[in-house]
Amino acid sequence: MGLPWPFALRRTPAAAQAPGQVGSGCSRALFGQPLAALCGEDGSLPQPIQEMLAVLHQEGPSTEGVFRRAASGTEFRELREALDRGADVDLGSQPALLLAVILKDFLRSIPAKLLVTDLFEDWMAAMQKSGKEEKVEELKAVAEKLPGANLLLLKRLLALLQHIGHNASSSRMTASNLAICLGPNLLSPPNEDLLPLEAMLVVTEKVNVLVAFLIENCGDIFVEEMAGRSCPSAGESPAPMDRATDLHLEEQSGPAGRADKDHQAEALLHAPPASLLDVLKEAGGDAVVESETAEAPVALAPTTPGTTVDSLGCTEGLKSVSEERR
């Protein structure tokens, strides 16, 4: 059975002619471009991004370690280069782990990041509010300041991550785990190049907390788009379970609660249309390794295709930030 839009793939004439679209033949690269410049004339997201979101929505919940585990360096480079030149790629046949790495690389390459560097202090101030309701209201106000294309992708991404997090028993990725792996790709301070290591560690941890909150509460933050949909109660939040692993996974609240939350996430997606810092950025960077050799992979700069290993905040087992500092 096909996936309902927006997880199902659509190919409109406007989208087919948009920069960065699959098979568009456009010379503009997909990676490293302002998001608005890549969207279709109808405001739709780039076709490859739509397809990756679709595949990951279907395969991500059952893919252990998605957004954390390694992918082949060769496959990563080949797929990235093909997408960057607008080649016609069957993304539906690609492994979910590889698509997660590609999507992370795309997010990292967006100039000024998806959450916009200039709004860093606004995001942080919102998280300083004392209660959940106050945080939600402030975060909603900050989100409204985002460019339209950024806001659209943010909603789709958060709903996808929430869907994966609600299936942590199979994906082994909770909202917290996902935030650790993706946070540094989504937001950074304007002066990050000038920050010392210890200060950047603190910033990274704050960003991860923000992203985890956005994932867990995206339905409340964008509640106006959830008219007629039931929202999960606080009691339905996943609770800790498997302490035998280093992933600190969360148990689902039961089939009914999980189905309700996943339904909420899908409804949200139906809305219309760095230097020393390299190490920190790779906290949310790609876990890419060469499967063809037994040699130890080497770390790369965030936007450079190649072989990297799980780094700070996204190491094997997803150990805590305090452990990583040591």
Coordinates of C-alpha atoms in Angstrom, one line a residue:
M1 CA 0.0 0.0 0.0
G2 CA 1.4 3.4 -0.9
L3 CA 2.2 6.0 1.7
P4 CA -0.2 8.9 2.1
W5 CA 1.2 12.3 1.1
P6 CA 3.4 14.0 2.2
F7 CA 5.2 10.7 2.7
A8 CA 4.1 9.5 -0.7
L9 CA 6.2 10.9 -3.6
R10 CA 4.7 13.4 -6.0
R11 CA 6.2 14.7 -9.1
T12 CA 4.6 17.9 -10.3
P13 CA 5.8 19.9 -13.3
A14 CA 6.8 22.7 -11.0
A15 CA 8.8 20.4 -8.8
A16 CA 10.4 18.7 -11.7
Q17 CA 11.8 22.0 -12.9
A18 CA 13.0 23.2 -9.5
P19 CA 16.7 23.3 -8.6
G20 CA 18.0 20.2 -6.9
Q21 CA 15.2 18.0 -8.1
V22 CA 15.8 14.4 -9.1
G23 CA 16.3 14.2 -12.9
S24 CA 16.0 18.0 -13.3
G25 CA 19.2 18.4 -15.1
C26 CA 19.8 21.6 -13.2
S27 CA 23.4 22.6 -12.7
R28 CA 22.7 24.0 -9.2
A29 CA 24.0 21.8 -6.5
L30 CA 21.7 20.3 -3.9
F31 CA 24.1 20.7 -1.0
G32 CA 25.3 24.0 0.4
Q33 CA 22.6 26.1 -1.1
P34 CA 20.0 28.3 0.6
L35 CA 16.9 26.1 1.2
A36 CA 14.6 28.6 -0.4
A37 CA 16.6 28.5 -3.7
L38 CA 16.1 24.8 -3.9
C39 CA 12.3 24.8 -3.4
G40 CA 9.9 24.4 -6.3
E41 CA 7.8 27.2 -7.7
D42 CA 4.9 26.0 -5.6
G43 CA 7.1 26.2 -2.5
S44 CA 7.6 22.4 -2.3
L45 CA 10.8 21.0 -0.8
P46 CA 13.4 19.6 -3.2
Q47 CA 12.3 16.3 -4.6
P48 CA 15.2 14.3 -3.3
I49 CA 14.5 15.6 0.2
Q50 CA 10.9 14.7 -0.1
E51 CA 11.8 11.2 -1.2
M52 CA 14.4 10.7 1.6
L53 CA 11.8 11.8 4.2
A54 CA 9.3 9.3 2.7
V55 CA 11.7 6.4 2.8
L56 CA 12.9 7.2 6.3
H57 CA 9.3 7.5 7.5
Q58 CA 8.7 4.0 6.3
E59 CA 12.0 2.3 7.1
G60 CA 13.4 4.5 9.9
P61 CA 11.3 3.1 12.8
S62 CA 12.5 -0.5 12.1
T63 CA 16.1 0.5 11.3
E64 CA 18.3 0.1 14.4
G65 CA 20.6 3.0 15.0
V66 CA 19.2 5.2 12.2
F67 CA 20.9 8.6 12.1
R68 CA 23.7 7.1 14.2
R69 CA 25.1 4.0 12.6
A70 CA 27.8 4.0 9.9
A71 CA 27.3 3.8 6.2
S72 CA 29.7 2.9 3.4
G73 CA 32.0 5.8 2.5
T74 CA 32.0 4.8 -1.2
E75 CA 28.2 4.6 -1.3
F76 CA 27.9 7.9 0.5
R77 CA 30.2 9.7 -1.9
E78 CA 28.5 8.2 -5.0
L79 CA 25.0 9.0 -3.9
R80 CA 25.8 12.5 -2.7
E81 CA 27.6 13.3 -6.0
A82 CA 24.7 11.9 -8.0
L83 CA 22.2 14.0 -6.1
D84 CA 24.3 17.1 -6.3
R85 CA 24.4 16.9 -10.1
G86 CA 20.7 16.3 -10.4
A87 CA 20.9 12.7 -11.5
D88 CA 17.8 10.5 -11.6
V89 CA 18.3 8.3 -8.5
D90 CA 16.0 5.7 -7.2
L91 CA 16.1 6.7 -3.5
G92 CA 13.5 4.1 -2.6
S93 CA 16.0 1.3 -3.3
Q94 CA 18.7 2.9 -1.0
P95 CA 19.4 1.6 2.5
A96 CA 17.7 3.7 5.2
L97 CA 21.1 4.1 7.1
L98 CA 22.6 5.6 4.0
L99 CA 19.7 8.0 3.4
A100 CA 19.9 9.1 7.0
V101 CA 23.6 10.0 6.5
I102 CA 22.8 11.9 3.3
L103 CA 20.0 13.8 5.0
K104 CA 22.2 14.8 7.9
D105 CA 24.8 16.0 5.4
F106 CA 22.2 18.1 3.6
L107 CA 21.0 19.6 6.8
R108 CA 24.5 20.5 7.9
S109 CA 25.2 22.1 4.5
I110 CA 22.3 24.6 4.7
P111 CA 23.9 28.1 5.0
A112 CA 23.2 29.5 8.5
K113 CA 21.6 26.1 9.4
L114 CA 17.9 25.1 9.4
L115 CA 17.1 26.8 12.7
V116 CA 19.0 29.9 11.5
T117 CA 22.2 31.0 13.3
D118 CA 20.9 34.6 13.9
L119 CA 18.0 33.1 15.9
F120 CA 20.3 31.2 18.3
E121 CA 19.7 33.5 21.3
D122 CA 16.0 33.5 20.7
W123 CA 15.9 29.7 20.7
M124 CA 18.0 29.6 23.9
A125 CA 15.9 32.2 25.6
A126 CA 12.7 30.2 24.8
M127 CA 14.2 27.2 26.5
Q128 CA 14.9 29.2 29.7
K129 CA 11.2 29.5 30.4
S130 CA 10.2 27.6 33.5
G131 CA 7.2 25.5 32.4
K132 CA 6.4 23.4 29.4
E133 CA 3.6 25.6 28.2
E134 CA 5.7 28.7 28.4
K135 CA 8.5 27.0 26.5
V136 CA 6.0 25.9 23.8
E137 CA 4.6 29.4 23.3
E138 CA 8.1 30.9 23.1
L139 CA 9.4 28.3 20.7
K140 CA 6.3 28.8 18.5
A141 CA 7.0 32.5 18.3
V142 CA 10.7 31.8 17.4
A143 CA 9.6 29.3 14.7
E144 CA 7.4 31.9 13.1
K145 CA 10.6 34.0 12.4
L146 CA 12.1 31.2 10.3
P147 CA 12.0 31.5 6.5
G148 CA 9.1 29.7 5.0
A149 CA 11.2 26.9 3.4
N150 CA 13.1 26.3 6.7
L151 CA 9.8 26.1 8.7
L152 CA 8.3 23.6 6.2
L153 CA 11.3 21.3 6.4
L154 CA 11.5 21.7 10.2
K155 CA 8.0 20.5 10.6
R156 CA 8.5 17.5 8.3
L157 CA 11.8 16.6 9.9
L158 CA 10.5 16.9 13.5
A159 CA 7.5 14.7 12.7
L160 CA 9.8 12.1 11.1
L161 CA 12.1 12.1 14.2
Q162 CA 9.1 11.9 16.5
H163 CA 7.8 8.9 14.6
I164 CA 11.2 7.2 14.8
G165 CA 11.5 8.0 18.5
H166 CA 8.1 6.6 19.3
N167 CA 9.4 3.3 17.9
A168 CA 12.6 3.3 19.9
S169 CA 12.0 -0.4 20.8
S170 CA 13.0 -1.2 17.2
S171 CA 14.9 1.8 16.1
R172 CA 16.9 2.0 19.3
M173 CA 16.7 5.8 18.9
T174 CA 14.8 8.0 21.4
A175 CA 14.2 11.7 20.9
S176 CA 17.3 12.4 23.1
N177 CA 19.4 10.0 21.0
L178 CA 18.2 11.6 17.8
A179 CA 18.8 15.1 19.1
I180 CA 22.4 14.2 20.0
C181 CA 23.1 13.0 16.5
L182 CA 21.2 15.8 14.7
G183 CA 21.4 18.8 17.0
P184 CA 24.7 20.3 15.8
N185 CA 23.5 20.0 12.2
L186 CA 20.4 22.2 12.9
L187 CA 21.7 25.1 15.0
S188 CA 24.9 26.8 16.0
P189 CA 25.8 30.2 17.5
P190 CA 26.9 33.1 15.3
N191 CA 30.4 33.2 16.8
E192 CA 31.1 29.5 16.9
D193 CA 34.4 29.9 15.2
L194 CA 35.6 32.0 18.1
L195 CA 34.4 29.8 20.9
P196 CA 36.9 27.7 22.9
L197 CA 36.3 24.0 23.1
E198 CA 34.7 24.0 26.6
A199 CA 32.3 26.8 25.6
M200 CA 31.3 24.9 22.5
L201 CA 30.6 21.8 24.5
V202 CA 28.2 23.7 26.6
V203 CA 26.5 25.2 23.6
T204 CA 26.2 21.8 21.9
E205 CA 24.6 20.3 25.0
K206 CA 22.0 23.2 25.1
V207 CA 21.3 22.7 21.4
N208 CA 20.7 19.0 21.9
V209 CA 18.3 19.7 24.7
L210 CA 16.4 22.2 22.5
V211 CA 16.2 19.7 19.6
A212 CA 15.0 16.9 21.9
F213 CA 12.2 19.2 23.2
L214 CA 11.2 20.2 19.7
I215 CA 11.0 16.5 18.7
E216 CA 8.9 15.5 21.7
N217 CA 6.6 18.5 21.6
C218 CA 6.3 19.3 17.9
G219 CA 2.6 18.5 17.9
D220 CA 2.0 21.1 20.7
I221 CA 4.3 23.7 19.0
F222 CA 2.5 23.4 15.7
V223 CA -0.9 22.6 17.2
E224 CA -2.8 24.9 14.8
E225 CA -2.1 22.5 12.0
M226 CA -3.4 19.6 14.1
A227 CA -7.1 20.7 14.1
G228 CA -9.3 17.7 14.7
R229 CA -6.4 15.5 15.8
S230 CA -6.1 14.2 19.3
C231 CA -2.9 15.2 21.1
P232 CA -1.1 12.8 23.4
S233 CA -1.3 13.4 27.1
A234 CA 1.8 13.9 29.3
G235 CA 1.2 10.4 30.7
E236 CA 1.8 8.9 27.2
S237 CA 5.4 10.0 27.1
P238 CA 7.9 7.2 26.6
A239 CA 9.4 5.9 29.8
P240 CA 13.0 4.6 30.3
M241 CA 13.4 0.9 29.7
D242 CA 16.5 -0.9 28.5
R243 CA 19.2 0.0 30.9
A244 CA 21.4 -2.9 29.8
T245 CA 22.6 -0.8 26.8
D246 CA 24.4 2.5 26.5
L247 CA 21.6 3.9 24.3
H248 CA 19.4 4.9 27.3
L249 CA 16.3 3.9 25.3
E250 CA 12.8 4.7 26.2
E251 CA 9.9 2.2 26.4
Q252 CA 6.8 3.0 24.4
S253 CA 3.6 3.7 26.4
G254 CA 1.7 1.0 24.6
P255 CA 0.3 0.4 21.1
A256 CA -2.6 2.9 21.6
G257 CA -0.5 5.7 22.9
R258 CA 2.2 5.1 20.2
A259 CA -0.4 5.0 17.4
D260 CA -1.9 8.2 18.6
K261 CA 1.5 10.0 18.6
D262 CA 2.4 8.7 15.2
H263 CA -0.9 9.8 13.9
Q264 CA -0.2 13.2 15.3
A265 CA 3.2 13.3 13.6
E266 CA 1.8 12.3 10.3
A267 CA -0.9 15.0 10.6
L268 CA 1.8 17.6 11.2
L269 CA 3.6 16.6 8.0
H270 CA 0.4 17.1 6.0
A271 CA 0.8 20.9 6.4
P272 CA 1.0 22.8 3.1
P273 CA 3.5 24.1 1.7
A274 CA 33.8 23.9 11.2
S275 CA 38.9 24.1 12.6
L276 CA 38.3 23.0 16.2
L277 CA 34.6 23.1 15.6
D278 CA 34.8 20.4 13.0
V279 CA 34.9 17.8 15.8
L280 CA 31.9 19.3 17.5
K281 CA 29.9 19.6 14.3
E282 CA 30.6 15.9 13.7
A283 CA 28.8 15.3 16.9
G284 CA 25.8 15.4 14.6
G285 CA 27.9 14.4 11.6
D286 CA 27.8 11.3 9.5
A287 CA 29.0 8.0 10.7
V288 CA 30.6 6.9 7.4
V289 CA 33.1 4.1 7.0
E290 CA 34.7 2.3 4.2
S291 CA 33.3 -1.2 4.1
E292 CA 35.9 -2.2 1.5
T293 CA 38.9 -2.1 3.8
A294 CA 39.8 -3.0 7.4
E295 CA 41.8 0.2 7.9
A296 CA 40.6 2.6 10.6
P297 CA 38.5 5.4 9.1
V298 CA 39.7 9.0 9.5
A299 CA 37.6 12.0 10.6
L300 CA 36.6 14.5 8.0
A301 CA 35.2 18.0 7.9
P302 CA 31.4 18.0 8.2
T303 CA 30.7 18.9 4.5
T304 CA 33.4 16.8 3.0
P305 CA 32.3 13.4 1.7
G306 CA 34.6 10.6 2.8
T307 CA 35.2 8.2 5.7
T308 CA 34.3 9.4 9.2
V309 CA 33.6 7.7 12.4
D310 CA 30.9 8.3 15.0
S311 CA 32.1 11.4 16.9
L312 CA 31.3 13.5 20.0
G313 CA 27.7 13.1 21.1
C314 CA 27.0 10.4 18.6
T315 CA 29.5 7.7 19.5
E316 CA 28.7 4.0 19.4
G317 CA 26.3 3.4 22.2
L318 CA 25.4 7.1 22.4
K319 CA 27.2 7.7 25.7
S320 CA 26.4 10.8 27.7
V321 CA 27.8 14.2 26.9
S322 CA 29.7 14.2 30.2
E323 CA 31.3 10.9 29.4
E324 CA 32.3 12.3 26.0
R325 CA 34.0 15.3 27.5
R326 CA 36.3 12.9 29.3

